[in-house]
Amino acid sequence: MRSRLEPRSACLAAPWIAVLLGCEPSPSVAPDLPPETIEIPPSDLLPKEAFAGIGDPVVRSAAQFLEATRVLLHPRCLNCHPAGDTPLQGDFGFVHEPPVVRGPEDRGVVGMTCDGCHQDDNVPLANVPGAPNWHLAPISMAWVGKSPAEICEQLKDPLRNGGKSLAEIVEHAESDELVAWGWAPGRGRSKAPGDQKRFGDLLRAWVEDGATCPTDGEHP
Amino acid sequence: MSLRIKVNGVLHDLEVDPEMPLLWVLRDVLGLTGTKYGCGQALCGACSVHLDGRVIRSCVTPVRRAEGRAITTIEGLSATGDHPLQRAWIELAVPQCGYCQAGQIMAAAALLAENPEPTDDDIDRSMAGNLCRCGTYTRIRTAIKRAAKPSAPTEGSP
């Protein structure tokens, strides 16, 4: 279990839990949480409702983004947001085999394009993963080696995020088919935490609360 | 299930499982055995063919993906086996055991179609997914340059 949230006693356990659960003195910001223990398996993702008790929208926004980075920093996402010109694969970030390179449009080079092998869906026979529009994120959106705070600033920067508005970032998270593959990666690959709806809800709530970034050094 | 695919300019109506790998269809159903089975996992390139002119690994491609599209195999690269790459391959005696060579030539043909004068780096990047257990890489690179420019010197060839 990643954590075992017991709404009252957990407030004393650690400052970050206290923040998440809305343990501020004012009862008016008390969280609307179930009375019993909430089991959070490592593979799960806290819903945006878990942050409702944080009264300050700035703190709440950053906390929601931090939780969403449990998805962004998962191997299913990181492997195609590499810091170099070669995608990674597996749960340990091995260099992609065969040795493909990014190419001018982030889709490989002639003879070695992504869609030479990766198709619109997973191919069970050879266990080749697939989803529509399979490609690498542009190098300006590299996430490998970056902190949640750095990724947050990067996501908000149209010069690096492909000219997207925050609304478009949220829409991408909520409905993009390649993003969706992170929760249906096929046999032998771990899924991203939670599900796409919960992930999209977190990013939408992050934006609605002001799109505040976590501070340097904070990790989910 | 009935599928219609075009291979080397010829239409074929097939009664096959749409999940059957294209390589199986080419070799076992249509008898086009020039394309080889290597690893079965898109790692070696022996099964490379063109789908609408782009290189794909036919061993991991369900035949349904090819429906209504044009497939080219080594048999269809040229009518009489005299594609510039095939001529260069013969002139420079590129193959050793030969098993990977159909895939090598198909990858090289796609490269030259897009980049008529590739550099060594261009060749290495585009051919990196086509493995040769005999180690004929130096001759392959030279032959690609020969095909691109028939008057090119042959330094690098053994």
CSV table of C-alpha atoms in Angstrom, one decimal:
chain,number,residue,atom,x,y,z
A,1,MET,CA,0.0,0.0,0.0
A,2,ARG,CA,1.3,3.5,-0.9
A,3,SER,CA,-0.4,5.0,2.1
A,4,ARG,CA,-3.2,4.3,4.4
A,5,LEU,CA,-5.2,7.5,4.9
A,6,GLU,CA,-7.1,7.6,8.2
A,7,PRO,CA,-8.6,11.1,8.0
A,8,ARG,CA,-8.3,12.0,11.7
A,9,SER,CA,-5.2,10.3,13.0
A,10,ALA,CA,-3.3,10.9,9.7
A,11,CYS,CA,-3.4,14.6,10.4
A,12,LEU,CA,-0.7,14.0,13.0
A,13,ALA,CA,1.4,11.7,10.9
A,14,ALA,CA,3.1,14.1,8.5
A,15,PRO,CA,2.7,17.7,7.3
A,16,TRP,CA,1.9,16.8,3.8
A,17,ILE,CA,-0.9,14.4,4.8
A,18,ALA,CA,-2.2,17.1,7.0
A,19,VAL,CA,-2.3,19.5,4.1
A,20,LEU,CA,-4.0,16.9,1.9
A,21,LEU,CA,-6.7,16.2,4.4
A,22,GLY,CA,-7.4,19.8,5.2
A,23,CYS,CA,-6.2,19.7,8.8
A,24,GLU,CA,-6.1,23.4,9.2
A,25,PRO,CA,-7.7,24.8,12.3
A,26,SER,CA,-10.8,26.1,10.6
A,27,PRO,CA,-13.6,23.5,10.5
A,28,SER,CA,-15.1,25.3,7.5
A,29,VAL,CA,-12.5,23.7,5.3
A,30,ALA,CA,-12.8,20.2,6.7
A,31,PRO,CA,-12.5,17.6,3.9
A,32,ASP,CA,-15.5,15.7,2.8
A,33,LEU,CA,-13.9,12.3,3.2
A,34,PRO,CA,-15.4,8.9,4.0
A,35,PRO,CA,-15.3,8.1,7.7
A,36,GLU,CA,-13.5,4.9,7.3
A,37,THR,CA,-9.9,4.2,6.2
A,38,ILE,CA,-9.2,4.8,2.5
A,39,GLU,CA,-6.9,2.2,1.0
A,40,ILE,CA,-4.6,3.7,-1.6
A,41,PRO,CA,-2.8,0.9,-3.5
A,42,PRO,CA,0.5,1.9,-5.1
A,43,SER,CA,-1.1,1.6,-8.5
A,44,ASP,CA,-3.9,4.1,-7.7
A,45,LEU,CA,-4.1,7.8,-8.0
A,46,LEU,CA,-5.8,10.1,-5.5
A,47,PRO,CA,-9.0,11.7,-6.9
A,48,LYS,CA,-9.3,15.4,-7.0
A,49,GLU,CA,-11.9,15.1,-4.2
A,50,ALA,CA,-9.1,14.1,-1.9
A,51,PHE,CA,-7.8,17.6,-2.1
A,52,ALA,CA,-11.1,19.4,-1.5
A,53,GLY,CA,-10.2,20.0,2.1
A,54,ILE,CA,-7.2,22.3,1.2
A,55,GLY,CA,-8.7,25.7,1.6
A,56,ASP,CA,-6.0,27.7,-0.2
A,57,PRO,CA,-6.5,27.3,-3.9
A,58,VAL,CA,-2.8,28.0,-4.5
A,59,VAL,CA,-1.8,25.1,-2.3
A,60,ARG,CA,-4.6,22.9,-3.6
A,61,SER,CA,-3.7,23.5,-7.2
A,62,ALA,CA,0.0,22.6,-6.6
A,63,ALA,CA,-1.0,19.5,-4.6
A,64,GLN,CA,-3.3,18.3,-7.4
A,65,PHE,CA,-0.5,18.8,-10.0
A,66,LEU,CA,1.9,16.9,-7.7
A,67,GLU,CA,-0.4,14.0,-7.6
A,68,ALA,CA,-0.8,14.1,-11.4
A,69,THR,CA,2.9,13.8,-11.8
A,70,ARG,CA,2.6,10.2,-10.5
A,71,VAL,CA,1.2,9.6,-14.0
A,72,LEU,CA,3.6,11.9,-15.8
A,73,LEU,CA,6.6,10.4,-14.2
A,74,HIS,CA,5.4,6.8,-14.8
A,75,PRO,CA,7.5,4.8,-17.3
A,76,ARG,CA,4.5,4.5,-19.7
A,77,CYS,CA,4.7,8.3,-20.1
A,78,LEU,CA,8.4,8.9,-19.5
A,79,ASN,CA,9.6,6.4,-22.1
A,80,CYS,CA,8.3,8.6,-24.9
A,81,HIS,CA,9.3,11.9,-23.2
A,82,PRO,CA,13.1,11.1,-23.3
A,83,ALA,CA,15.7,13.7,-22.8
A,84,GLY,CA,17.7,12.5,-25.8
A,85,ASP,CA,16.9,11.3,-29.3
A,86,THR,CA,16.2,7.7,-28.4
A,87,PRO,CA,13.0,6.4,-26.8
A,88,LEU,CA,13.1,4.2,-23.8
A,89,GLN,CA,11.2,1.1,-23.1
A,90,GLY,CA,10.1,-1.2,-20.2
A,91,ASP,CA,9.6,-0.3,-16.6
A,92,PHE,CA,13.3,0.5,-16.1
A,93,GLY,CA,14.0,2.9,-18.9
A,94,PHE,CA,16.1,0.7,-21.1
A,95,VAL,CA,17.1,2.1,-24.5
A,96,HIS,CA,14.6,1.2,-27.2
A,97,GLU,CA,15.4,-1.9,-29.2
A,98,PRO,CA,15.7,-1.8,-32.2
A,99,PRO,CA,17.9,1.4,-32.0
A,100,VAL,CA,15.5,4.0,-33.4
A,101,VAL,CA,16.1,7.7,-33.4
A,102,ARG,CA,13.8,10.6,-33.0
A,103,GLY,CA,14.0,12.0,-36.5
A,104,PRO,CA,12.9,15.4,-37.7
A,105,GLU,CA,9.3,15.0,-36.8
A,106,ASP,CA,9.6,12.9,-33.6
A,107,ARG,CA,8.4,9.8,-35.6
A,108,GLY,CA,11.7,8.2,-36.5
A,109,VAL,CA,13.6,8.3,-39.8
A,110,VAL,CA,12.8,6.7,-43.2
A,111,GLY,CA,13.1,2.9,-42.8
A,112,MET,CA,12.8,3.2,-39.0
A,113,THR,CA,9.6,5.1,-38.4
A,114,CYS,CA,7.5,4.5,-35.3
A,115,ASP,CA,4.6,3.2,-37.4
A,116,GLY,CA,6.8,0.6,-39.1
A,117,CYS,CA,6.1,-1.5,-36.0
A,118,HIS,CA,3.7,0.4,-33.7
A,119,GLN,CA,0.2,0.3,-35.0
A,120,ASP,CA,-3.2,1.7,-33.9
A,121,ASP,CA,-3.5,-0.9,-31.2
A,122,ASN,CA,-1.4,-3.4,-29.2
A,123,VAL,CA,-0.5,-6.4,-31.3
A,124,PRO,CA,-0.7,-9.3,-28.9
A,125,LEU,CA,1.0,-11.8,-31.1
A,126,ALA,CA,4.4,-10.2,-30.8
A,127,ASN,CA,3.4,-7.9,-27.9
A,128,VAL,CA,4.3,-4.8,-29.8
A,129,PRO,CA,2.5,-1.8,-28.1
A,130,GLY,CA,0.4,0.4,-30.2
A,131,ALA,CA,-2.0,3.3,-30.2
A,132,PRO,CA,-3.1,5.9,-32.7
A,133,ASN,CA,-0.5,8.6,-33.5
A,134,TRP,CA,2.4,6.8,-31.9
A,135,HIS,CA,5.4,9.2,-31.7
A,136,LEU,CA,7.9,10.8,-29.3
A,137,ALA,CA,7.1,14.0,-27.5
A,138,PRO,CA,9.2,16.8,-28.8
A,139,ILE,CA,12.6,17.3,-27.1
A,140,SER,CA,11.2,20.6,-25.6
A,141,MET,CA,8.8,18.3,-23.7
A,142,ALA,CA,11.4,16.0,-22.3
A,143,TRP,CA,10.5,14.8,-18.8
A,144,VAL,CA,13.2,12.3,-18.0
A,145,GLY,CA,15.4,13.7,-15.3
A,146,LYS,CA,13.0,16.6,-14.6
A,147,SER,CA,11.3,17.4,-11.3
A,148,PRO,CA,7.6,17.9,-10.9
A,149,ALA,CA,8.2,21.6,-10.6
A,150,GLU,CA,10.2,21.7,-13.8
A,151,ILE,CA,7.6,19.7,-15.7
A,152,CYS,CA,4.8,22.0,-14.4
A,153,GLU,CA,6.6,25.1,-15.8
A,154,GLN,CA,7.3,23.3,-19.0
A,155,LEU,CA,3.6,22.3,-19.5
A,156,LYS,CA,2.5,25.8,-19.0
A,157,ASP,CA,5.0,27.3,-21.5
A,158,PRO,CA,3.5,27.5,-25.0
A,159,LEU,CA,7.0,27.9,-26.4
A,160,ARG,CA,7.8,24.4,-25.2
A,161,ASN,CA,4.4,22.6,-25.1
A,162,GLY,CA,3.7,22.9,-28.8
A,163,GLY,CA,1.7,26.1,-28.5
A,164,LYS,CA,-1.0,24.6,-26.3
A,165,SER,CA,-3.2,26.6,-24.0
A,166,LEU,CA,-3.9,25.2,-20.6
A,167,ALA,CA,-7.4,24.2,-21.7
A,168,GLU,CA,-5.7,22.3,-24.6
A,169,ILE,CA,-3.3,20.6,-22.2
A,170,VAL,CA,-6.3,19.5,-20.1
A,171,GLU,CA,-8.1,18.2,-23.2
A,172,HIS,CA,-5.0,16.3,-24.2
A,173,ALA,CA,-4.8,14.7,-20.8
A,174,GLU,CA,-8.5,13.8,-20.7
A,175,SER,CA,-9.0,12.5,-24.2
A,176,ASP,CA,-5.9,11.8,-26.3
A,177,GLU,CA,-5.8,8.2,-27.5
A,178,LEU,CA,-2.0,7.9,-27.1
A,179,VAL,CA,-2.3,9.2,-23.5
A,180,ALA,CA,-5.0,6.7,-23.0
A,181,TRP,CA,-2.6,3.9,-23.9
A,182,GLY,CA,-0.9,4.5,-20.6
A,183,TRP,CA,-3.7,2.6,-18.9
A,184,ALA,CA,-4.0,-0.1,-21.5
A,185,PRO,CA,-0.4,-0.9,-22.3
A,186,GLY,CA,-0.8,-4.6,-23.1
A,187,ARG,CA,0.7,-7.7,-21.6
A,188,GLY,CA,3.8,-7.4,-19.4
A,189,ARG,CA,3.7,-3.6,-19.0
A,190,SER,CA,2.7,-1.8,-15.8
A,191,LYS,CA,-0.2,0.6,-16.1
A,192,ALA,CA,0.0,4.3,-15.2
A,193,PRO,CA,-1.6,4.9,-11.8
A,194,GLY,CA,-5.4,5.4,-11.6
A,195,ASP,CA,-7.2,5.9,-14.9
A,196,GLN,CA,-7.4,8.6,-17.6
A,197,LYS,CA,-10.5,10.2,-16.1
A,198,ARG,CA,-9.0,10.6,-12.7
A,199,PHE,CA,-5.8,12.0,-14.3
A,200,GLY,CA,-7.7,14.4,-16.4
A,201,ASP,CA,-9.8,15.5,-13.5
A,202,LEU,CA,-6.7,16.3,-11.5
A,203,LEU,CA,-5.2,18.4,-14.3
A,204,ARG,CA,-8.5,20.2,-14.9
A,205,ALA,CA,-8.8,21.0,-11.2
A,206,TRP,CA,-5.1,22.1,-11.2
A,207,VAL,CA,-5.9,24.6,-13.9
A,208,GLU,CA,-9.2,25.7,-12.4
A,209,ASP,CA,-7.5,26.4,-9.1
A,210,GLY,CA,-4.9,28.6,-10.8
A,211,ALA,CA,-2.3,26.2,-12.3
A,212,THR,CA,0.1,26.7,-9.5
A,213,CYS,CA,3.3,24.7,-9.7
A,214,PRO,CA,4.8,22.7,-6.9
A,215,THR,CA,8.0,24.1,-5.4
A,216,ASP,CA,11.4,22.7,-6.3
A,217,GLY,CA,12.2,19.5,-4.4
A,218,GLU,CA,8.6,18.4,-3.9
A,219,HIS,CA,7.7,14.9,-5.1
A,220,PRO,CA,4.5,13.0,-5.0
B,1,MET,CA,-13.0,-13.3,-43.3
B,2,SER,CA,-12.5,-11.9,-46.8
B,3,LEU,CA,-9.7,-9.4,-47.4
B,4,ARG,CA,-8.5,-7.7,-50.5
B,5,ILE,CA,-4.8,-6.7,-50.6
B,6,LYS,CA,-2.6,-5.5,-53.4
B,7,VAL,CA,0.9,-7.0,-53.5
B,8,ASN,CA,3.4,-5.9,-56.1
B,9,GLY,CA,0.6,-4.4,-58.2
B,10,VAL,CA,-1.6,-7.5,-58.1
B,11,LEU,CA,-4.9,-7.7,-56.2
B,12,HIS,CA,-5.6,-10.7,-54.1
B,13,ASP,CA,-8.8,-11.7,-52.4
B,14,LEU,CA,-8.0,-13.7,-49.4
B,15,GLU,CA,-10.0,-15.8,-46.9
B,16,VAL,CA,-7.7,-15.5,-43.9
B,17,ASP,CA,-7.8,-14.5,-40.3
B,18,PRO,CA,-7.4,-10.8,-40.3
B,19,GLU,CA,-5.0,-11.1,-37.4
B,20,MET,CA,-2.6,-13.3,-39.4
B,21,PRO,CA,0.7,-11.6,-39.8
B,22,LEU,CA,1.3,-10.2,-43.2
B,23,LEU,CA,4.5,-12.2,-43.5
B,24,TRP,CA,2.5,-15.4,-43.2
B,25,VAL,CA,0.2,-14.3,-45.9
B,26,LEU,CA,3.0,-13.3,-48.2
B,27,ARG,CA,5.0,-16.5,-47.7
B,28,ASP,CA,2.5,-19.2,-47.0
B,29,VAL,CA,-0.6,-18.0,-48.8
B,30,LEU,CA,0.8,-16.1,-51.8
B,31,GLY,CA,4.1,-18.1,-52.1
B,32,LEU,CA,6.2,-15.0,-52.1
B,33,THR,CA,9.1,-16.4,-50.1
B,34,GLY,CA,11.7,-13.7,-50.8
B,35,THR,CA,10.7,-11.9,-47.6
B,36,LYS,CA,12.2,-13.8,-44.6
B,37,TYR,CA,11.2,-14.7,-41.1
B,38,GLY,CA,13.8,-13.7,-38.6
B,39,CYS,CA,12.9,-12.9,-35.1
B,40,GLY,CA,9.1,-12.5,-35.3
B,41,GLN,CA,9.3,-9.5,-33.0
B,42,ALA,CA,10.2,-6.6,-35.3
B,43,LEU,CA,13.7,-6.6,-34.0
B,44,CYS,CA,15.8,-7.8,-36.9
B,45,GLY,CA,14.3,-6.4,-40.1
B,46,ALA,CA,14.4,-9.6,-42.2
B,47,CYS,CA,10.7,-9.3,-42.8
B,48,SER,CA,10.8,-5.7,-44.1
B,49,VAL,CA,8.4,-4.8,-46.9
B,50,HIS,CA,6.8,-1.6,-48.0
B,51,LEU,CA,3.3,-0.5,-47.2
B,52,ASP,CA,2.3,2.4,-49.4
B,53,GLY,CA,6.1,3.0,-49.8
B,54,ARG,CA,6.9,3.0,-46.1
B,55,VAL,CA,9.0,0.3,-44.5
B,56,ILE,CA,7.0,-2.0,-42.1
B,57,ARG,CA,7.9,-5.1,-40.3
B,58,SER,CA,5.5,-7.7,-41.8
B,59,CYS,CA,6.0,-10.2,-39.0
B,60,VAL,CA,4.2,-8.0,-36.5
B,61,THR,CA,1.7,-6.5,-38.9
B,62,PRO,CA,-1.8,-8.1,-39.0
B,63,VAL,CA,-2.9,-8.5,-42.5
B,64,ARG,CA,-6.0,-6.4,-41.8
B,65,ARG,CA,-3.7,-3.3,-41.7
B,66,ALA,CA,-2.8,-3.9,-45.4
B,67,GLU,CA,-6.4,-4.0,-46.6
B,68,GLY,CA,-6.9,-1.6,-49.5
B,69,ARG,CA,-3.3,-0.6,-49.4
B,70,ALA,CA,-0.3,-1.3,-51.6
B,71,ILE,CA,2.4,-3.8,-50.5
B,72,THR,CA,5.7,-4.1,-52.2
B,73,THR,CA,8.0,-7.0,-51.5
B,74,ILE,CA,11.5,-7.8,-52.8
B,75,GLU,CA,9.8,-9.6,-55.7
B,76,GLY,CA,8.1,-6.4,-56.7
B,77,LEU,CA,10.9,-4.0,-56.2
B,78,SER,CA,11.7,-4.2,-60.0
B,79,ALA,CA,10.2,-6.1,-62.8
B,80,THR,CA,13.4,-7.8,-63.8
B,81,GLY,CA,15.6,-7.6,-60.7
B,82,ASP,CA,17.5,-4.7,-61.9
B,83,HIS,CA,16.7,-2.0,-59.4
B,84,PRO,CA,19.8,0.1,-58.9
B,85,LEU,CA,20.2,-1.4,-55.4
B,86,GLN,CA,20.0,-4.9,-56.8
B,87,ARG,CA,22.6,-4.1,-59.4
B,88,ALA,CA,24.9,-2.6,-56.8
B,89,TRP,CA,24.3,-5.6,-54.5
B,90,ILE,CA,25.5,-7.9,-57.3
B,91,GLU,CA,28.4,-5.7,-58.4
B,92,LEU,CA,29.8,-5.5,-54.9
B,93,ALA,CA,28.9,-9.1,-53.9
B,94,VAL,CA,27.2,-7.7,-50.8
B,95,PRO,CA,25.4,-10.9,-49.5
B,96,GLN,CA,27.2,-13.6,-47.5
B,97,CYS,CA,24.6,-16.0,-46.3
B,98,GLY,CA,21.9,-13.7,-47.8
B,99,TYR,CA,19.1,-14.4,-45.3
B,100,CYS,CA,18.7,-10.7,-44.3
B,101,GLN,CA,19.4,-9.2,-47.6
B,102,ALA,CA,15.8,-8.9,-48.9
B,103,GLY,CA,15.0,-6.8,-45.8
B,104,GLN,CA,18.2,-4.8,-46.2
B,105,ILE,CA,17.4,-3.9,-49.8
B,106,MET,CA,13.8,-3.0,-49.0
B,107,ALA,CA,14.9,-0.7,-46.2
B,108,ALA,CA,17.6,0.8,-48.5
B,109,ALA,CA,15.1,1.3,-51.3
B,110,ALA,CA,12.8,3.4,-49.0
B,111,LEU,CA,15.8,5.4,-47.9
B,112,LEU,CA,16.9,6.2,-51.4
B,113,ALA,CA,13.4,7.1,-52.5
B,114,GLU,CA,13.3,9.8,-49.8
B,115,ASN,CA,17.0,10.7,-49.7
B,116,PRO,CA,18.7,10.2,-53.0
B,117,GLU,CA,22.2,11.0,-51.6
B,118,PRO,CA,22.4,9.7,-48.1
B,119,THR,CA,25.4,10.3,-45.9
B,120,ASP,CA,26.9,7.6,-43.8
B,121,ASP,CA,24.9,8.8,-40.8
B,122,ASP,CA,21.7,8.8,-42.8
B,123,ILE,CA,22.4,5.2,-43.9
B,124,ASP,CA,23.3,4.1,-40.4
B,125,ARG,CA,20.1,5.6,-38.8
B,126,SER,CA,17.8,4.2,-41.5
B,127,MET,CA,19.4,0.7,-41.6
B,128,ALA,CA,19.9,0.3,-37.9
B,129,GLY,CA,16.9,-2.0,-37.6
B,130,ASN,CA,18.2,-4.5,-40.2
B,131,LEU,CA,20.6,-6.9,-38.6
B,132,CYS,CA,23.1,-9.0,-40.5
B,133,ARG,CA,24.7,-11.9,-38.7
B,134,CYS,CA,27.4,-12.1,-41.3
B,135,GLY,CA,28.4,-8.6,-40.7
B,136,THR,CA,28.1,-7.3,-44.2
B,137,TYR,CA,27.3,-3.8,-43.0
B,138,THR,CA,30.3,-2.1,-44.7
B,139,ARG,CA,29.4,-3.6,-48.1
B,140,ILE,CA,25.7,-2.7,-47.5
B,141,ARG,CA,26.7,0.9,-46.9
B,142,THR,CA,28.9,1.0,-49.9
B,143,ALA,CA,26.3,-0.5,-52.2
B,144,ILE,CA,23.7,2.0,-51.1
B,145,LYS,CA,26.1,4.7,-52.1
B,146,ARG,CA,26.8,3.0,-55.4
B,147,ALA,CA,23.1,2.7,-56.1
B,148,ALA,CA,22.6,6.3,-55.2
B,149,LYS,CA,25.5,7.4,-57.4
B,150,PRO,CA,26.7,4.7,-59.8
B,151,SER,CA,30.0,6.5,-60.3
B,152,ALA,CA,30.7,6.7,-56.6
B,153,PRO,CA,34.0,5.1,-55.5
B,154,THR,CA,33.9,1.9,-53.6
B,155,GLU,CA,36.2,2.6,-50.7
B,156,GLY,CA,35.0,0.8,-47.7
B,157,SER,CA,34.3,-2.4,-49.5
B,158,PRO,CA,36.5,-5.3,-48.8
